[in-house]
PDB file of C-alpha atoms in Angstrom:
ATOM      1  CA  UNK A   1     129.069  73.106  87.960  1.00 46.00           C
ATOM      2  CA  UNK A   2     128.057  73.429  91.618  1.00 49.00           C
ATOM      3  CA  UNK A   3     124.471  74.585  92.239  1.00 56.00           C
ATOM      4  CA  UNK A   4     124.089  78.014  93.742  1.00 63.00           C
ATOM      5  CA  UNK A   5     122.587  78.409  97.188  1.00 74.00           C
ATOM      6  CA  UNK A   6     119.143  79.968  97.780  1.00 78.00           C
ATOM      7  CA  UNK A   7     120.848  82.846  99.621  1.00 80.00           C
ATOM      8  CA  UNK A   8     123.068  83.600  96.631  1.00 81.00           C
ATOM      9  CA  UNK A   9     120.059  83.513  94.294  1.00 82.00           C
ATOM     10  CA  UNK A  10     118.172  85.869  96.552  1.00 86.00           C
ATOM     11  CA  UNK A  11     121.100  88.292  96.784  1.00 87.00           C
ATOM     12  CA  UNK A  12     121.439  88.238  92.993  1.00 88.00           C
ATOM     13  CA  UNK A  13     117.727  88.913  92.600  1.00 88.00           C
ATOM     14  CA  UNK A  14     117.832  91.802  95.080  1.00 89.00           C
ATOM     15  CA  UNK A  15     120.892  93.214  93.317  1.00 91.00           C
ATOM     16  CA  UNK A  16     119.180  93.176  89.922  1.00 91.00           C
ATOM     17  CA  UNK A  17     116.003  94.686  91.375  1.00 91.00           C
ATOM     18  CA  UNK A  18     118.054  97.362  93.118  1.00 92.00           C
ATOM     19  CA  UNK A  19     119.700  98.350  89.829  1.00 93.00           C
ATOM     20  CA  UNK A  20     116.321  98.519  88.076  1.00 93.00           C
ATOM     21  CA  UNK A  21     114.841 100.630  90.881  1.00 91.00           C
ATOM     22  CA  UNK A  22     117.827 102.975  90.776  1.00 91.00           C
ATOM     23  CA  UNK A  23     117.437 103.438  87.011  1.00 92.00           C
ATOM     24  CA  UNK A  24     113.753 104.289  87.344  1.00 89.00           C
ATOM     25  CA  UNK A  25     114.279 106.546  90.374  1.00 90.00           C
ATOM     26  CA  UNK A  26     117.197 108.504  88.913  1.00 92.00           C
ATOM     27  CA  UNK A  27     115.080 110.962  86.849  1.00 91.00           C
ATOM     28  CA  UNK A  28     113.085 111.893  89.953  1.00 90.00           C
ATOM     29  CA  UNK A  29     116.297 112.250  91.959  1.00 92.00           C
ATOM     30  CA  UNK A  30     117.782 114.513  89.275  1.00 92.00           C
ATOM     31  CA  UNK A  31     114.633 116.641  89.148  1.00 92.00           C
ATOM     32  CA  UNK A  32     114.648 117.086  92.927  1.00 92.00           C
ATOM     33  CA  UNK A  33     118.369 117.823  92.966  1.00 92.00           C
ATOM     34  CA  UNK A  34     117.974 120.467  90.242  1.00 91.00           C
ATOM     35  CA  UNK A  35     115.029 121.989  92.089  1.00 91.00           C
ATOM     36  CA  UNK A  36     117.272 122.665  95.090  1.00 92.00           C
ATOM     37  CA  UNK A  37     120.117 124.279  93.136  1.00 91.00           C
ATOM     38  CA  UNK A  38     120.789 127.865  92.169  1.00 89.00           C
ATOM     39  CA  UNK A  39     120.287 128.783  88.511  1.00 86.00           C
ATOM     40  CA  UNK A  40     124.044 128.976  87.938  1.00 87.00           C
ATOM     41  CA  UNK A  41     124.601 125.562  89.468  1.00 88.00           C
ATOM     42  CA  UNK A  42     121.624 124.019  87.618  1.00 86.00           C
ATOM     43  CA  UNK A  43     123.068 125.113  84.258  1.00 84.00           C
ATOM     44  CA  UNK A  44     126.706 124.453  85.071  1.00 85.00           C
ATOM     45  CA  UNK A  45     128.821 122.182  82.860  1.00 83.00           C
ATOM     46  CA  UNK A  46     129.644 119.522  83.830  1.00 86.00           C
ATOM     47  CA  UNK A  47     126.550 119.106  86.045  1.00 84.00           C
ATOM     48  CA  UNK A  48     126.795 118.250  89.722  1.00 86.00           C
ATOM     49  CA  UNK A  49     124.825 115.458  91.328  1.00 88.00           C
ATOM     50  CA  UNK A  50     123.998 117.335  94.546  1.00 88.00           C
ATOM     51  CA  UNK A  51     123.580 121.069  95.168  1.00 89.00           C
ATOM     52  CA  UNK A  52     126.311 122.861  97.065  1.00 86.00           C
ATOM     53  CA  UNK A  53     123.550 124.518  99.095  1.00 87.00           C
ATOM     54  CA  UNK A  54     119.996 123.230  99.414  1.00 89.00           C
ATOM     55  CA  UNK A  55     117.761 126.140  98.366  1.00 90.00           C
ATOM     56  CA  UNK A  56     114.361 125.090  99.743  1.00 92.00           C
ATOM     57  CA  UNK A  57     113.054 128.561  98.960  1.00 90.00           C
ATOM     58  CA  UNK A  58     112.977 127.598  95.279  1.00 91.00           C
ATOM     59  CA  UNK A  59     109.649 125.848  95.867  1.00 92.00           C
ATOM     60  CA  UNK A  60     108.085 129.050  97.208  1.00 92.00           C
ATOM     61  CA  UNK A  61     109.540 131.094  94.341  1.00 89.00           C
ATOM     62  CA  UNK A  62     108.208 128.597  91.807  1.00 88.00           C
ATOM     63  CA  UNK A  63     104.648 128.941  93.119  1.00 89.00           C
ATOM     64  CA  UNK A  64     104.929 132.710  92.847  1.00 87.00           C
ATOM     65  CA  UNK A  65     106.013 132.712  89.192  1.00 84.00           C
ATOM     66  CA  UNK A  66     102.678 131.310  88.018  1.00 84.00           C
ATOM     67  CA  UNK A  67      99.197 131.114  89.624  1.00 89.00           C
ATOM     68  CA  UNK A  68     100.199 127.690  90.934  1.00 90.00           C
ATOM     69  CA  UNK A  69      97.525 127.194  93.581  1.00 91.00           C
ATOM     70  CA  UNK A  70      94.722 128.391  91.288  1.00 93.00           C
ATOM     71  CA  UNK A  71      95.885 125.938  88.664  1.00 93.00           C
ATOM     72  CA  UNK A  72      96.056 123.220  91.314  1.00 93.00           C
ATOM     73  CA  UNK A  73      92.402 123.824  92.215  1.00 95.00           C
ATOM     74  CA  UNK A  74      91.435 123.761  88.525  1.00 95.00           C
ATOM     75  CA  UNK A  75      93.261 120.467  88.038  1.00 95.00           C
ATOM     76  CA  UNK A  76      91.806 118.832  91.151  1.00 95.00           C
ATOM     77  CA  UNK A  77      88.257 119.826  90.171  1.00 96.00           C
ATOM     78  CA  UNK A  78      88.712 118.376  86.682  1.00 96.00           C
ATOM     79  CA  UNK A  79      90.225 115.199  88.149  1.00 95.00           C
ATOM     80  CA  UNK A  80      87.318 114.690  90.551  1.00 96.00           C
ATOM     81  CA  UNK A  81      84.711 115.261  87.840  1.00 96.00           C
ATOM     82  CA  UNK A  82      86.458 112.802  85.544  1.00 96.00           C
ATOM     83  CA  UNK A  83      86.877 110.221  88.289  1.00 96.00           C
ATOM     84  CA  UNK A  84      83.181 110.361  89.163  1.00 96.00           C
ATOM     85  CA  UNK A  85      82.079 110.327  85.524  1.00 96.00           C
ATOM     86  CA  UNK A  86      84.449 107.614  84.348  1.00 95.00           C
ATOM     87  CA  UNK A  87      83.972 105.292  87.308  1.00 95.00           C
ATOM     88  CA  UNK A  88      80.179 105.592  87.367  1.00 94.00           C
ATOM     89  CA  UNK A  89      79.532 105.319  83.621  1.00 95.00           C
ATOM     90  CA  UNK A  90      82.050 102.534  83.016  1.00 95.00           C
ATOM     91  CA  UNK A  91      80.709 100.516  85.943  1.00 94.00           C
ATOM     92  CA  UNK A  92      77.155 100.757  84.606  1.00 94.00           C
ATOM     93  CA  UNK A  93      78.147  99.690  81.091  1.00 94.00           C
ATOM     94  CA  UNK A  94      80.412  96.909  82.382  1.00 94.00           C
ATOM     95  CA  UNK A  95      77.561  95.599  84.540  1.00 93.00           C
ATOM     96  CA  UNK A  96      75.332  95.413  81.487  1.00 92.00           C
ATOM     97  CA  UNK A  97      78.011  93.528  79.540  1.00 93.00           C
ATOM     98  CA  UNK A  98      78.805  91.063  82.322  1.00 90.00           C
ATOM     99  CA  UNK A  99      75.726  90.381  84.459  1.00 88.00           C
ATOM    100  CA  UNK A 100      72.696  90.962  82.229  1.00 87.00           C
ATOM    101  CA  UNK A 101      71.794  88.679  79.321  1.00 87.00           C
ATOM    102  CA  UNK A 102      70.427  90.572  76.316  1.00 88.00           C
ATOM    103  CA  UNK A 103      70.450  89.958  72.544  1.00 91.00           C
ATOM    104  CA  UNK A 104      73.693  91.007  70.862  1.00 90.00           C
ATOM    105  CA  UNK A 105      75.544  91.577  74.112  1.00 90.00           C
ATOM    106  CA  UNK A 106      78.803  89.958  73.004  1.00 90.00           C
ATOM    107  CA  UNK A 107      78.651  91.609  69.584  1.00 93.00           C
ATOM    108  CA  UNK A 108      78.279  95.095  71.016  1.00 93.00           C
ATOM    109  CA  UNK A 109      80.988  94.366  73.577  1.00 93.00           C
ATOM    110  CA  UNK A 110      83.470  93.562  70.825  1.00 93.00           C
ATOM    111  CA  UNK A 111      82.351  96.636  68.898  1.00 93.00           C
ATOM    112  CA  UNK A 112      83.067  98.672  72.029  1.00 93.00           C
ATOM    113  CA  UNK A 113      86.528  97.129  72.358  1.00 92.00           C
ATOM    114  CA  UNK A 114      87.249  97.801  68.683  1.00 93.00           C
ATOM    115  CA  UNK A 115      86.959 101.550  69.328  1.00 91.00           C
ATOM    116  CA  UNK A 116      90.291 101.343  71.171  1.00 90.00           C
ATOM    117  CA  UNK A 117      91.977 100.827  67.800  1.00 91.00           C
ATOM    118  CA  UNK A 118      90.917 104.286  66.587  1.00 89.00           C
ATOM    119  CA  UNK A 119      93.892 106.675  66.966  1.00 88.00           C
ATOM    120  CA  UNK A 120      93.156 109.634  69.204  1.00 84.00           C
ATOM    121  CA  UNK A 121      94.542 112.042  66.593  1.00 85.00           C
ATOM    122  CA  UNK A 122      91.778 111.006  64.186  1.00 90.00           C
ATOM    123  CA  UNK A 123      89.147 112.276  66.610  1.00 90.00           C
ATOM    124  CA  UNK A 124      90.712 115.657  67.368  1.00 90.00           C
ATOM    125  CA  UNK A 125      89.148 117.620  64.512  1.00 92.00           C
ATOM    126  CA  UNK A 126      85.643 116.062  64.732  1.00 93.00           C
ATOM    127  CA  UNK A 127      85.537 116.552  68.493  1.00 93.00           C
ATOM    128  CA  UNK A 128      86.769 120.123  68.241  1.00 94.00           C
ATOM    129  CA  UNK A 129      84.105 120.866  65.609  1.00 95.00           C
ATOM    130  CA  UNK A 130      81.430 119.317  67.808  1.00 94.00           C
ATOM    131  CA  UNK A 131      82.457 121.258  70.901  1.00 95.00           C
ATOM    132  CA  UNK A 132      82.734 124.477  68.894  1.00 94.00           C
ATOM    133  CA  UNK A 133      79.184 123.955  67.611  1.00 95.00           C
ATOM    134  CA  UNK A 134      78.025 123.467  71.184  1.00 94.00           C
ATOM    135  CA  UNK A 135      79.837 126.654  72.230  1.00 93.00           C
ATOM    136  CA  UNK A 136      82.102 124.830  74.672  1.00 94.00           C
ATOM    137  CA  UNK A 137      85.464 126.105  73.380  1.00 94.00           C
ATOM    138  CA  UNK A 138      87.057 128.281  76.040  1.00 92.00           C
ATOM    139  CA  UNK A 139      85.335 126.359  78.833  1.00 92.00           C
ATOM    140  CA  UNK A 140      86.284 123.255  80.804  1.00 93.00           C
ATOM    141  CA  UNK A 141      83.211 121.310  79.608  1.00 95.00           C
ATOM    142  CA  UNK A 142      85.059 119.341  76.869  1.00 95.00           C
ATOM    143  CA  UNK A 143      87.525 118.181  79.519  1.00 95.00           C
ATOM    144  CA  UNK A 144      85.009 116.438  81.786  1.00 95.00           C
ATOM    145  CA  UNK A 145      81.633 115.927  80.069  1.00 95.00           C
ATOM    146  CA  UNK A 146      82.973 113.052  77.863  1.00 94.00           C
ATOM    147  CA  UNK A 147      83.970 111.174  81.027  1.00 94.00           C
ATOM    148  CA  UNK A 148      80.279 110.483  81.695  1.00 95.00           C
ATOM    149  CA  UNK A 149      80.010 108.463  78.463  1.00 93.00           C
ATOM    150  CA  UNK A 150      82.394 105.651  79.497  1.00 91.00           C
ATOM    151  CA  UNK A 151      85.571 104.415  77.805  1.00 91.00           C
ATOM    152  CA  UNK A 152      86.292 101.050  76.233  1.00 92.00           C
ATOM    153  CA  UNK A 153      89.387 100.121  78.238  1.00 92.00           C
ATOM    154  CA  UNK A 154      87.818 100.809  81.621  1.00 93.00           C
ATOM    155  CA  UNK A 155      84.655  98.982  80.572  1.00 94.00           C
ATOM    156  CA  UNK A 156      86.777  95.972  79.701  1.00 93.00           C
ATOM    157  CA  UNK A 157      88.681  96.106  82.987  1.00 90.00           C
ATOM    158  CA  UNK A 158      85.532  96.338  85.111  1.00 92.00           C
ATOM    159  CA  UNK A 159      83.702  93.693  83.091  1.00 92.00           C
ATOM    160  CA  UNK A 160      86.530  91.231  83.692  1.00 89.00           C
ATOM    161  CA  UNK A 161      86.345  91.914  87.418  1.00 89.00           C
ATOM    162  CA  UNK A 162      82.549  91.650  87.566  1.00 90.00           C
ATOM    163  CA  UNK A 163      82.781  88.211  85.934  1.00 89.00           C
ATOM    164  CA  UNK A 164      84.813  86.956  88.906  1.00 86.00           C
ATOM    165  CA  UNK A 165      81.894  87.608  91.282  1.00 86.00           C
ATOM    166  CA  UNK A 166      79.881  84.381  91.723  1.00 85.00           C
ATOM    167  CA  UNK A 167      76.441  84.485  90.144  1.00 83.00           C
ATOM    168  CA  UNK A 168      75.015  82.742  93.182  1.00 84.00           C
ATOM    169  CA  UNK A 169      75.356  86.018  95.090  1.00 82.00           C
ATOM    170  CA  UNK A 170      73.265  88.014  92.643  1.00 82.00           C
ATOM    171  CA  UNK A 171      70.774  85.207  92.031  1.00 81.00           C
ATOM    172  CA  UNK A 172      70.058  85.074  95.748  1.00 82.00           C
ATOM    173  CA  UNK A 173      69.421  88.816  95.699  1.00 81.00           C
ATOM    174  CA  UNK A 174      67.048  88.405  92.741  1.00 82.00           C
ATOM    175  CA  UNK A 175      65.088  85.763  94.648  1.00 82.00           C
ATOM    176  CA  UNK A 176      64.776  88.225  97.523  1.00 79.00           C
ATOM    177  CA  UNK A 177      63.222  90.722  95.104  1.00 80.00           C
ATOM    178  CA  UNK A 178      66.148  93.067  94.442  1.00 81.00           C
ATOM    179  CA  UNK A 179      66.072  95.030  91.206  1.00 83.00           C
ATOM    180  CA  UNK A 180      69.039  95.131  88.844  1.00 84.00           C
ATOM    181  CA  UNK A 181      69.964  98.594  90.094  1.00 86.00           C
ATOM    182  CA  UNK A 182      69.928  97.501  93.731  1.00 87.00           C
ATOM    183  CA  UNK A 183      72.039  94.455  92.880  1.00 87.00           C
ATOM    184  CA  UNK A 184      74.483  96.707  91.062  1.00 88.00           C
ATOM    185  CA  UNK A 185      74.602  99.350  93.776  1.00 88.00           C
ATOM    186  CA  UNK A 186      74.438  97.207  96.935  1.00 87.00           C
ATOM    187  CA  UNK A 187      76.283  94.035  95.888  1.00 88.00           C
ATOM    188  CA  UNK A 188      78.454  94.462  92.785  1.00 89.00           C
ATOM    189  CA  UNK A 189      79.980  97.855  93.575  1.00 89.00           C
ATOM    190  CA  UNK A 190      80.999  97.046  97.192  1.00 89.00           C
ATOM    191  CA  UNK A 191      82.588  93.780  96.048  1.00 87.00           C
ATOM    192  CA  UNK A 192      84.425  95.549  93.225  1.00 88.00           C
ATOM    193  CA  UNK A 193      86.249  98.168  95.270  1.00 87.00           C
ATOM    194  CA  UNK A 194      89.775  97.202  94.034  1.00 86.00           C
ATOM    195  CA  UNK A 195      88.784  97.425  90.358  1.00 88.00           C
ATOM    196  CA  UNK A 196      86.897 100.678  90.879  1.00 91.00           C
ATOM    197  CA  UNK A 197      89.941 102.176  92.596  1.00 89.00           C
ATOM    198  CA  UNK A 198      92.117 101.141  89.641  1.00 88.00           C
ATOM    199  CA  UNK A 199      89.744 102.857  87.199  1.00 92.00           C
ATOM    200  CA  UNK A 200      89.614 105.934  89.422  1.00 92.00           C
ATOM    201  CA  UNK A 201      93.434 106.042  89.610  1.00 90.00           C
ATOM    202  CA  UNK A 202      93.819 105.676  85.848  1.00 90.00           C
ATOM    203  CA  UNK A 203      91.310 108.466  85.280  1.00 93.00           C
ATOM    204  CA  UNK A 204      92.922 110.727  87.885  1.00 94.00           C
ATOM    205  CA  UNK A 205      96.433 110.235  86.513  1.00 91.00           C
ATOM    206  CA  UNK A 206      95.343 110.801  82.927  1.00 92.00           C
ATOM    207  CA  UNK A 207      93.607 114.093  83.703  1.00 94.00           C
ATOM    208  CA  UNK A 208      96.342 115.261  86.092  1.00 94.00           C
ATOM    209  CA  UNK A 209      98.986 114.798  83.386  1.00 91.00           C
ATOM    210  CA  UNK A 210      96.846 115.787  80.394  1.00 92.00           C
ATOM    211  CA  UNK A 211      98.434 118.574  78.382  1.00 92.00           C
ATOM    212  CA  UNK A 212      96.814 118.331  74.952  1.00 92.00           C
ATOM    213  CA  UNK A 213      93.204 118.674  76.109  1.00 92.00           C
ATOM    214  CA  UNK A 214      93.644 121.912  78.088  1.00 93.00           C
ATOM    215  CA  UNK A 215      95.928 123.281  75.361  1.00 92.00           C
ATOM    216  CA  UNK A 216      93.219 122.825  72.722  1.00 93.00           C
ATOM    217  CA  UNK A 217      90.088 123.837  74.619  1.00 94.00           C
ATOM    218  CA  UNK A 218      91.136 126.357  77.279  1.00 92.00           C
ATOM    219  CA  UNK A 219      91.755 129.965  76.292  1.00 89.00           C
ATOM    220  CA  UNK A 220      91.490 131.767  79.630  1.00 88.00           C
ATOM    221  CA  UNK A 221      94.648 131.560  81.750  1.00 86.00           C
ATOM    222  CA  UNK A 222      92.498 131.510  84.891  1.00 89.00           C
ATOM    223  CA  UNK A 223      91.234 128.069  83.816  1.00 91.00           C
ATOM    224  CA  UNK A 224      94.659 126.572  83.078  1.00 92.00           C
ATOM    225  CA  UNK A 225      95.615 123.249  84.647  1.00 93.00           C
ATOM    226  CA  UNK A 226      99.005 122.421  86.116  1.00 92.00           C
ATOM    227  CA  UNK A 227     100.250 120.605  83.014  1.00 90.00           C
ATOM    228  CA  UNK A 228      99.465 123.630  80.872  1.00 88.00           C
ATOM    229  CA  UNK A 229     100.707 125.997  83.551  1.00 85.00           C
ATOM    230  CA  UNK A 230     104.161 124.397  83.549  1.00 85.00           C
ATOM    231  CA  UNK A 231     104.444 124.993  79.818  1.00 82.00           C
ATOM    232  CA  UNK A 232     103.408 128.618  80.249  1.00 71.00           C
ATOM    233  CA  UNK A 233     105.946 128.870  83.085  1.00 68.00           C
ATOM    234  CA  UNK A 234     108.678 127.646  80.775  1.00 68.00           C
ATOM    235  CA  UNK A 235     107.922 129.895  77.818  1.00 57.00           C
ATOM    236  CA  UNK A 236     106.986 133.051  79.702  1.00 55.00           C
ATOM    237  CA  UNK A 237     110.391 133.436  81.315  1.00 49.00           C
ATOM    238  CA  UNK A 238     112.274 133.359  78.035  1.00 57.00           C
ATOM    239  CA  UNK A 239     115.574 132.068  79.380  1.00 65.00           C
ATOM    240  CA  UNK A 240     113.981 129.405  81.535  1.00 74.00           C
ATOM    241  CA  UNK A 241     114.966 129.262  85.181  1.00 81.00           C
ATOM    242  CA  UNK A 242     115.398 125.526  85.083  1.00 86.00           C
ATOM    243  CA  UNK A 243     115.754 125.200  88.854  1.00 88.00           C
ATOM    244  CA  UNK A 244     112.375 126.843  89.480  1.00 88.00           C
ATOM    245  CA  UNK A 245     110.759 124.831  86.695  1.00 88.00           C
ATOM    246  CA  UNK A 246     112.014 121.619  88.296  1.00 91.00           C
ATOM    247  CA  UNK A 247     110.759 122.822  91.673  1.00 92.00           C
ATOM    248  CA  UNK A 248     107.284 123.363  90.221  1.00 91.00           C
ATOM    249  CA  UNK A 249     107.423 119.970  88.478  1.00 91.00           C
ATOM    250  CA  UNK A 250     108.348 118.310  91.774  1.00 92.00           C
ATOM    251  CA  UNK A 251     105.334 119.866  93.473  1.00 92.00           C
ATOM    252  CA  UNK A 252     103.118 118.602  90.636  1.00 92.00           C
ATOM    253  CA  UNK A 253     104.415 115.036  90.961  1.00 91.00           C
ATOM    254  CA  UNK A 254     104.239 114.713  94.759  1.00 89.00           C
ATOM    255  CA  UNK A 255     100.417 114.348  95.027  1.00 88.00           C
ATOM    256  CA  UNK A 256     100.485 111.591  92.405  1.00 87.00           C
ATOM    257  CA  UNK A 257     103.202 109.695  94.272  1.00 86.00           C
ATOM    258  CA  UNK A 258     101.326 110.045  97.535  1.00 86.00           C
ATOM    259  CA  UNK A 259      98.081 108.844  95.969  1.00 85.00           C
ATOM    260  CA  UNK A 260      99.747 105.801  94.467  1.00 81.00           C
ATOM    261  CA  UNK A 261     101.464 104.866  97.732  1.00 82.00           C
ATOM    262  CA  UNK A 262      98.139 105.060  99.579  1.00 81.00           C
ATOM    263  CA  UNK A 263      96.245 103.001  97.010  1.00 76.00           C
ATOM    264  CA  UNK A 264      98.919 100.629  95.724  1.00 75.00           C
ATOM    265  CA  UNK A 265      97.435  97.598  97.525  1.00 74.00           C
ATOM    266  CA  UNK A 266      94.071  98.089  95.825  1.00 71.00           C
ATOM    267  CA  UNK A 267      95.790  98.934  92.545  1.00 68.00           C
ATOM    268  CA  UNK A 268      97.738  95.671  92.429  1.00 70.00           C
ATOM    269  CA  UNK A 269      94.744  93.650  93.599  1.00 66.00           C
ATOM    270  CA  UNK A 270      92.446  95.187  91.020  1.00 61.00           C
ATOM    271  CA  UNK A 271      94.865  94.678  88.133  1.00 61.00           C
ATOM    272  CA  UNK A 272      95.617  91.069  89.077  1.00 61.00           C
ATOM    273  CA  UNK A 273      92.002  90.001  89.622  1.00 59.00           C
ATOM    274  CA  UNK A 274      90.663  91.712  86.486  1.00 54.00           C
ATOM    275  CA  UNK A 275      92.325  89.131  84.283  1.00 49.00           C
ATOM    276  CA  UNK A 276      91.292  85.957  86.122  1.00 45.00           C
ATOM    277  CA  UNK A 277      88.173  85.208  84.103  1.00 44.00           C
ATOM    278  CA  UNK A 278      87.510  86.110  80.470  1.00 42.00           C
TER     279      UNK A 278
END
């Protein structure tokens, strides 16, 4: 059997990758196509791939059906609070697990990792009871205060990245008289920008798409997030105007796509380097 040429192998690889990309991109294409159709065309059988007329006004109508921009502000505020809380608290804990020697460090690190095996559903009732006792039900506090107490996965990710930073750098700073906090703030954090961006992106995406948290803790419609707002949009209209719902969903997804495209270099770098050293 004759060996294949490098060009043929490359064309085959590009063809396979193109098919995979098309499969993953098709749901977004269908959502955008539906968002630009009339209601009759969006519910027609059999469905059409492209709208007969591109109704760009559907996006404006979708934002008028629900308090879209108010919910956008609510979601962005929650995302920023969670990003700050998660990134800061996880970085501090990861620094303690990676750069400071103290008795029982490895034991408590593995205990921290073991908490990832606890199903989230198991914690719903205890957390709800705790927040109800604190009087936080009906407020946004349960949706961002816990972010300031770190999370096991992000601690692990940052710890792995911190271990890749040579100890010679921090030891030289110690000789110069720097405290642990100054080493953390002035040396470790600037060198860990890719990993910190990954943690920030994970936190942002989780809160942006979170539906269960706002559903459980928020009772005032003025505090609703976009994920919860889309559900209210769907149920309030009875016979759902699927084209307007898809238009609203498209608007919700666009900021996430833009954020990922802007930060994808740091995202890939942070993920790849976090697993170099265990």
